[in-house]
Tab-separated table of C-alpha atoms in Angstrom:
chain	number	residue	atom	x	y	z
A	26	MET	CA	-58.340	-38.760	-43.338
A	27	SER	CA	-58.834	-36.924	-40.104
A	28	THR	CA	-60.805	-39.798	-38.572
A	29	ARG	CA	-58.058	-42.194	-39.498
A	30	LEU	CA	-55.452	-40.014	-37.833
A	31	ARG	CA	-57.503	-39.700	-34.694
A	32	HIS	CA	-57.934	-43.435	-34.640
A	33	ARG	CA	-54.225	-44.017	-34.849
A	34	THR	CA	-53.264	-41.681	-32.059
A	35	HIS	CA	-55.953	-43.261	-29.937
A	36	GLY	CA	-54.448	-46.683	-30.590
A	37	GLU	CA	-50.999	-45.507	-29.606
A	38	GLU	CA	-52.218	-44.036	-26.366
A	39	GLU	CA	-53.010	-47.371	-24.754
A	40	ASP	CA	-50.002	-49.169	-23.351
A	41	ALA	CA	-50.215	-51.016	-20.060
A	42	SER	CA	-46.430	-51.144	-19.620
A	43	ALA	CA	-46.424	-47.328	-19.458
A	44	LEU	CA	-49.688	-47.277	-17.446
A	45	LYS	CA	-51.592	-45.627	-20.272
A	46	LEU	CA	-55.032	-47.191	-20.211
A	47	GLY	CA	-56.915	-44.632	-22.290
A	48	ALA	CA	-59.289	-41.916	-21.124
A	49	GLU	CA	-61.995	-44.320	-19.963
A	50	PHE	CA	-59.859	-46.509	-17.752
A	51	ASN	CA	-57.052	-44.351	-16.347
A	52	ASN	CA	-59.002	-43.724	-13.146
A	53	ALA	CA	-61.302	-46.740	-13.168
A	54	GLY	CA	-61.266	-49.160	-10.248
A	55	CYS	CA	-59.358	-52.362	-10.998
A	56	LEU	CA	-60.612	-55.668	-9.627
A	57	LEU	CA	-58.492	-58.611	-8.552
A	58	ILE	CA	-59.417	-61.939	-10.120
A	59	SER	CA	-60.330	-63.146	-6.627
A	60	GLU	CA	-62.742	-60.234	-6.208
A	61	VAL	CA	-64.384	-60.911	-9.552
A	62	LYS	CA	-64.848	-64.515	-8.462
A	63	TYR	CA	-66.514	-63.397	-5.242
A	64	LEU	CA	-68.788	-60.931	-7.059
A	65	LEU	CA	-69.873	-63.462	-9.669
A	66	GLU	CA	-70.492	-66.240	-7.162
A	67	ASN	CA	-72.474	-64.048	-4.791
A	68	ARG	CA	-74.884	-62.427	-7.187
A	69	ASP	CA	-78.427	-62.163	-5.892
A	70	LYS	CA	-79.732	-62.470	-9.430
A	71	ASP	CA	-79.662	-65.600	-11.565
A	72	ALA	CA	-76.525	-66.008	-13.620
A	73	PRO	CA	-77.002	-64.879	-17.199
A	74	ASP	CA	-76.424	-67.645	-19.688
A	75	THR	CA	-73.975	-65.863	-21.973
A	76	ALA	CA	-70.733	-67.251	-23.355
A	77	VAL	CA	-68.846	-64.250	-21.964
A	78	TYR	CA	-70.187	-64.846	-18.452
A	79	ASN	CA	-69.543	-68.582	-18.418
A	80	LYS	CA	-66.028	-68.286	-19.810
A	81	THR	CA	-65.192	-65.591	-17.283
A	82	LEU	CA	-66.534	-67.635	-14.390
A	83	GLU	CA	-64.428	-70.591	-15.442
A	84	TYR	CA	-61.386	-68.360	-15.845
A	85	VAL	CA	-61.666	-66.699	-12.443
A	86	LYS	CA	-62.186	-70.076	-10.771
A	87	THR	CA	-58.978	-71.314	-12.386
A	88	PHE	CA	-56.806	-68.311	-11.624
A	89	ALA	CA	-58.118	-66.824	-8.379
A	90	LYS	CA	-55.114	-66.718	-6.045
A	91	PHE	CA	-56.986	-65.845	-2.862
A	92	ASN	CA	-60.098	-67.803	-2.098
A	93	THR	CA	-61.567	-65.776	0.743
A	94	THR	CA	-62.611	-62.136	0.814
A	95	ASP	CA	-60.489	-61.699	3.940
A	96	SER	CA	-57.269	-62.709	2.236
A	97	ALA	CA	-58.049	-60.630	-0.850
A	98	SER	CA	-58.672	-57.507	1.199
A	99	ALA	CA	-55.586	-58.220	3.311
A	100	VAL	CA	-53.520	-58.193	0.128
A	101	ARG	CA	-55.058	-54.899	-0.904
A	102	GLU	CA	-54.305	-53.500	2.539
A	103	THR	CA	-50.660	-54.581	2.262
A	104	LEU	CA	-50.228	-53.049	-1.172
A	105	ARG	CA	-51.910	-49.817	-0.076
A	106	ARG	CA	-48.955	-49.191	2.238
A	107	GLU	CA	-46.880	-48.414	-0.837
A	108	PRO	CA	-48.406	-45.113	-2.022
A	109	ALA	CA	-46.596	-45.108	-5.359
A	110	LEU	CA	-48.592	-48.108	-6.612
A	111	THR	CA	-51.495	-47.387	-8.955
A	112	GLN	CA	-54.702	-49.427	-9.003
A	113	PHE	CA	-53.543	-51.238	-12.116
A	114	GLU	CA	-50.195	-52.213	-10.584
A	115	THR	CA	-51.849	-53.345	-7.368
A	116	ALA	CA	-54.184	-55.632	-9.289
A	117	GLN	CA	-51.408	-56.973	-11.509
A	118	ILE	CA	-49.213	-57.854	-8.520
A	119	ALA	CA	-52.091	-59.565	-6.723
A	120	ASN	CA	-53.232	-61.438	-9.845
A	121	LEU	CA	-49.827	-62.665	-10.961
A	122	CYS	CA	-48.172	-63.072	-7.532
A	123	PRO	CA	-44.566	-62.725	-8.757
A	124	GLY	CA	-42.031	-64.274	-6.402
A	125	THR	CA	-39.139	-61.879	-6.794
A	126	ALA	CA	-38.760	-58.151	-7.372
A	127	GLU	CA	-36.977	-58.868	-10.616
A	128	GLU	CA	-39.845	-61.008	-11.896
A	129	ALA	CA	-42.360	-58.375	-10.792
A	130	LYS	CA	-40.546	-55.667	-12.719
A	131	SER	CA	-40.384	-57.863	-15.770
A	132	VAL	CA	-44.124	-58.652	-15.851
A	133	VAL	CA	-45.209	-55.168	-14.740
A	134	PRO	CA	-42.554	-52.840	-16.246
A	135	SER	CA	-43.951	-49.674	-14.626
A	136	LEU	CA	-42.777	-50.987	-11.237
A	137	VAL	CA	-39.213	-49.757	-11.956
A	138	LYS	CA	-40.036	-46.687	-9.862
A	139	ILE	CA	-40.080	-48.823	-6.712
A	140	ASP	CA	-36.996	-49.846	-4.818
A	141	ASP	CA	-36.111	-53.555	-5.143
A	142	ASP	CA	-35.896	-54.192	-1.398
A	143	LYS	CA	-39.190	-52.484	-0.677
A	144	LEU	CA	-40.919	-54.402	-3.450
A	145	GLN	CA	-39.415	-57.685	-2.314
A	146	THR	CA	-40.768	-57.160	1.212
A	147	LEU	CA	-44.259	-56.626	-0.191
A	148	LEU	CA	-44.022	-59.674	-2.432
A	149	ASP	CA	-42.795	-61.862	0.425
A	150	GLU	CA	-45.718	-60.765	2.560
A	151	ILE	CA	-48.174	-61.607	-0.217
A	152	GLN	CA	-46.602	-65.026	-0.737
A	153	THR	CA	-46.971	-65.716	2.987
A	154	MET	CA	-50.621	-64.667	2.914
A	155	ARG	CA	-51.228	-66.918	-0.037
A	156	LYS	CA	-49.642	-69.842	1.728
A	157	PHE	CA	-51.521	-69.430	4.976
A	158	GLN	CA	-54.987	-68.461	3.787
A	159	SER	CA	-57.658	-70.636	5.275
B	413	MET	CA	-57.646	-56.512	-16.511
B	414	PHE	CA	-61.013	-56.556	-14.783
B	415	PHE	CA	-62.524	-53.220	-13.821
B	416	ILE	CA	-65.589	-52.049	-11.992
B	417	LYS	CA	-67.072	-49.228	-13.978
B	418	GLU	CA	-70.090	-46.939	-14.080
B	419	LEU	CA	-71.785	-47.058	-17.446
B	420	THR	CA	-74.991	-45.782	-19.014
B	421	HIS	CA	-77.445	-47.518	-21.278
B	422	THR	CA	-80.423	-46.038	-23.083
B	423	ILE	CA	-83.611	-48.082	-23.181
B	424	LEU	CA	-86.533	-47.208	-25.444
B	425	LEU	CA	-89.762	-48.496	-23.955
B	426	HIS	CA	-92.948	-49.099	-25.888
B	427	PRO	CA	-96.083	-47.567	-24.317
B	428	SER	CA	-97.664	-51.008	-23.890
B	429	TYR	CA	-95.211	-51.611	-21.030
B	430	PHE	CA	-96.183	-48.475	-19.098
B	431	GLY	CA	-97.794	-49.769	-15.945
B	432	PRO	CA	-97.197	-51.301	-12.542
B	433	ARG	CA	-94.502	-53.793	-13.627
B	434	MET	CA	-92.548	-51.303	-15.689
B	435	LEU	CA	-89.555	-51.050	-13.356
B	436	GLN	CA	-89.033	-54.797	-13.225
B	437	PHE	CA	-89.269	-54.929	-16.971
B	438	LEU	CA	-86.700	-52.149	-17.330
B	439	GLU	CA	-84.301	-53.940	-15.012
B	440	SER	CA	-84.497	-57.250	-16.791
B	441	LYS	CA	-84.206	-55.473	-20.124
B	442	LEU	CA	-81.026	-53.749	-18.948
B	443	TYR	CA	-79.499	-57.054	-17.848
B	444	ALA	CA	-80.473	-58.730	-21.108
B	445	ASP	CA	-79.212	-55.844	-23.249
B	446	VAL	CA	-75.774	-55.259	-21.801
B	447	GLU	CA	-74.489	-58.437	-20.135
B	448	GLY	CA	-72.198	-60.369	-22.422
B	449	THR	CA	-71.739	-57.564	-24.916
B	450	CYS	CA	-68.422	-56.177	-26.093
B	451	SER	CA	-67.350	-52.786	-27.381
B	452	GLY	CA	-64.029	-51.285	-28.323
B	453	ALA	CA	-64.149	-48.529	-25.718
B	454	PHE	CA	-65.181	-50.581	-22.677
B	455	GLY	CA	-64.233	-54.127	-23.548
B	456	TYR	CA	-66.447	-57.018	-22.451
B	457	ILE	CA	-69.306	-56.219	-20.070
B	458	ILE	CA	-69.408	-59.351	-17.950
B	459	ALA	CA	-72.056	-58.698	-15.329
B	460	VAL	CA	-74.093	-55.819	-13.936
B	461	VAL	CA	-73.326	-55.416	-10.242
B	462	SER	CA	-75.891	-52.792	-9.344
B	463	ILE	CA	-78.275	-50.347	-10.947
B	464	LEU	CA	-77.577	-46.821	-9.758
B	465	ASP	CA	-80.398	-44.971	-11.442
B	466	ILE	CA	-83.037	-46.378	-13.754
B	467	GLY	CA	-83.699	-42.950	-15.293
B	468	LYS	CA	-86.650	-40.617	-15.422
B	469	GLY	CA	-88.187	-41.720	-18.684
B	470	MET	CA	-88.842	-39.056	-21.264
B	471	VAL	CA	-91.698	-39.651	-23.671
B	472	ILE	CA	-90.423	-38.939	-27.147
B	473	SER	CA	-92.714	-36.715	-29.139
B	474	GLY	CA	-93.997	-38.338	-32.278
B	475	SER	CA	-93.587	-42.005	-31.346
B	476	GLY	CA	-94.934	-42.230	-27.821
B	477	GLN	CA	-92.021	-44.361	-26.681
B	478	ALA	CA	-90.250	-43.466	-23.469
B	479	GLU	CA	-86.501	-43.107	-23.286
B	480	PHE	CA	-84.799	-44.180	-20.069
B	481	VAL	CA	-81.132	-43.356	-19.589
B	482	THR	CA	-80.053	-45.875	-16.959
B	483	ARG	CA	-76.848	-45.685	-14.983
B	484	TYR	CA	-75.409	-48.933	-13.692
B	485	ARG	CA	-72.209	-50.377	-12.319
B	486	ALA	CA	-70.711	-53.383	-14.057
B	487	ILE	CA	-67.702	-55.689	-14.103
B	488	VAL	CA	-65.882	-55.149	-17.374
B	489	PHE	CA	-62.868	-56.892	-18.853
B	490	LYS	CA	-60.566	-55.007	-21.164
B	491	PRO	CA	-57.191	-56.222	-22.442
B	492	PHE	CA	-54.354	-53.754	-22.899
B	493	LYS	CA	-51.229	-53.882	-25.004
B	494	GLY	CA	-48.249	-54.646	-22.757
B	495	GLU	CA	-50.351	-56.335	-20.074
B	496	VAL	CA	-49.239	-59.718	-18.720
B	497	VAL	CA	-52.080	-62.206	-18.163
B	498	ASP	CA	-52.583	-65.889	-17.377
B	499	GLY	CA	-54.586	-68.039	-19.764
B	500	VAL	CA	-55.586	-71.587	-20.623
B	501	VAL	CA	-54.550	-73.056	-23.986
B	502	ASN	CA	-57.544	-74.268	-25.966
B	503	ASN	CA	-56.189	-75.026	-29.417
B	504	VAL	CA	-52.731	-75.793	-30.802
B	505	ASN	CA	-51.742	-75.899	-34.466
B	506	LYS	CA	-48.572	-75.470	-36.440
B	507	MET	CA	-49.066	-71.706	-36.746
B	508	GLY	CA	-49.089	-71.246	-32.969
B	509	PHE	CA	-51.702	-71.637	-30.252
B	510	PHE	CA	-54.870	-69.984	-28.963
B	511	ALA	CA	-55.330	-69.292	-25.271
B	512	ASP	CA	-58.500	-68.255	-23.432
B	513	VAL	CA	-58.142	-65.342	-21.036
B	514	GLY	CA	-61.663	-65.095	-19.675
B	515	PRO	CA	-63.892	-64.076	-22.582
B	516	LEU	CA	-60.898	-63.045	-24.664
B	517	GLN	CA	-59.100	-65.244	-27.139
B	518	VAL	CA	-55.367	-64.624	-27.540
B	519	PHE	CA	-53.326	-66.007	-30.409
B	520	VAL	CA	-49.632	-66.713	-29.839
B	521	SER	CA	-47.795	-67.175	-33.108
B	522	HIS	CA	-44.968	-69.737	-33.361
B	523	GLN	CA	-42.623	-66.798	-34.007
B	524	LEU	CA	-43.427	-65.496	-30.540
B	525	ILE	CA	-42.748	-68.834	-28.849
B	526	HIS	CA	-39.212	-69.636	-27.728
B	527	PRO	CA	-37.349	-71.369	-30.612
B	528	ASP	CA	-36.539	-74.323	-28.318
B	529	MET	CA	-40.204	-75.212	-28.310
B	530	LYS	CA	-40.996	-77.080	-31.504
B	531	PHE	CA	-44.367	-78.002	-32.914
B	532	ASP	CA	-44.846	-81.743	-32.691
B	533	PRO	CA	-47.303	-82.785	-35.427
B	534	ASN	CA	-47.322	-86.418	-34.331
B	535	SER	CA	-48.399	-85.847	-30.763
B	536	ASN	CA	-51.991	-86.293	-29.734
B	537	PRO	CA	-53.277	-83.741	-28.803
B	538	PRO	CA	-51.008	-81.502	-30.927
B	539	SER	CA	-48.405	-79.686	-28.866
B	540	PHE	CA	-45.392	-77.411	-28.733
B	541	ALA	CA	-42.658	-79.117	-26.785
B	542	SER	CA	-39.114	-78.543	-25.639
B	543	GLU	CA	-37.061	-80.948	-23.547
B	544	ASP	CA	-38.633	-79.957	-20.235
B	545	GLN	CA	-41.838	-78.118	-21.145
B	546	ILE	CA	-44.944	-78.910	-23.131
B	547	ILE	CA	-47.794	-76.715	-24.345
B	548	GLU	CA	-50.961	-78.575	-25.295
B	549	LYS	CA	-54.684	-78.125	-24.771
B	550	ASN	CA	-55.522	-77.059	-21.190
B	551	THR	CA	-51.949	-76.048	-20.323
B	552	ARG	CA	-51.845	-72.867	-18.270
B	553	VAL	CA	-49.601	-70.194	-19.722
B	554	ARG	CA	-48.531	-66.711	-18.720
B	555	LEU	CA	-48.385	-64.428	-21.741
B	556	LYS	CA	-47.975	-60.791	-22.632
B	557	ILE	CA	-50.483	-59.080	-24.907
B	558	VAL	CA	-48.687	-57.331	-27.775
B	559	GLY	CA	-51.681	-56.079	-29.707
B	560	THR	CA	-55.476	-56.081	-29.825
B	561	ARG	CA	-57.984	-55.807	-32.634
B	562	VAL	CA	-61.542	-54.758	-31.966
B	563	ASP	CA	-64.376	-56.301	-33.919
B	564	ALA	CA	-68.051	-55.306	-33.637
B	565	THR	CA	-68.822	-58.037	-31.135
B	566	GLU	CA	-65.435	-59.403	-30.107
B	567	ILE	CA	-61.861	-58.473	-29.259
B	568	PHE	CA	-58.944	-60.489	-30.576
B	569	ALA	CA	-55.477	-60.248	-29.127
B	570	ILE	CA	-51.992	-61.324	-30.141
B	571	GLY	CA	-49.679	-62.496	-27.378
B	572	THR	CA	-46.083	-63.505	-26.829
B	573	ILE	CA	-44.387	-65.946	-24.482
B	574	LYS	CA	-40.886	-65.227	-25.792
B	575	GLU	CA	-39.772	-63.146	-22.815
B	576	ASP	CA	-38.449	-63.746	-19.327
B	577	HIS	CA	-40.971	-65.030	-16.789
B	578	LEU	CA	-43.532	-65.900	-19.468
B	579	GLY	CA	-44.565	-69.354	-20.638
B	580	VAL	CA	-45.954	-72.463	-18.980
B	581	ILE	CA	-47.014	-72.045	-15.344
B	582	ASP	CA	-47.446	-74.933	-12.960
């Protein structure tokens, strides 16, 4: 009985829309899809032949929004200017690249704490970077 | 969401491996043991980025095996309820569709697809279609994870596209 109860409360704790990622991940470093792509493609070891690895590699190749390390770190730099953003929110914005503040708040609900105009400026900058990356 | 995370793994080493090539063996054993595995607490461990500490190696009394507690840094993928992710559709049937989000498979039930999008049993490949949008194999979709279930070796997730800003992406 007690284990079941503990299990349930644990399940309720995790909710990305309220930024609750559980004890293990609340302070863990989030990676952008573009960064994962860079890390996987520049491994000094041979790629392991696991289904998980291959599927992930295919996924990050499909959805990486920034194809150079420079543009990915420039995006991080831009988002760092807004101190209220958590790691998770930073990564979500950079991975999904929402066009408007309204869309951003809809896909990442915890962004309500940020002023629309401020958020829109950040999003516009990211869109520009995406457009002009080499 | 992808994370970079410090994790530990315990390796039991048989005495026949004690010798000059032991460290190399430990490293390859660590890679083979953890890469591609999945657990409820950490999600999928995709790749080891670096080994921080291979461990001291304590010989266990009684068996002669040595226990190494290795610390390493890895890329992990863990889905969360309420998270919005992009995925690629890999299977469509009348119940809904399955989308691949990296190693994770997400099922989107027809109840969580906008009612305008109808299943078209006569199309080849099978699809959900409305007047201006179509979901079939290899369509890219943006979906929101509404729940996850953890198995011993896999995580399954349920998603929805019945909200603003979700659905087919071009």
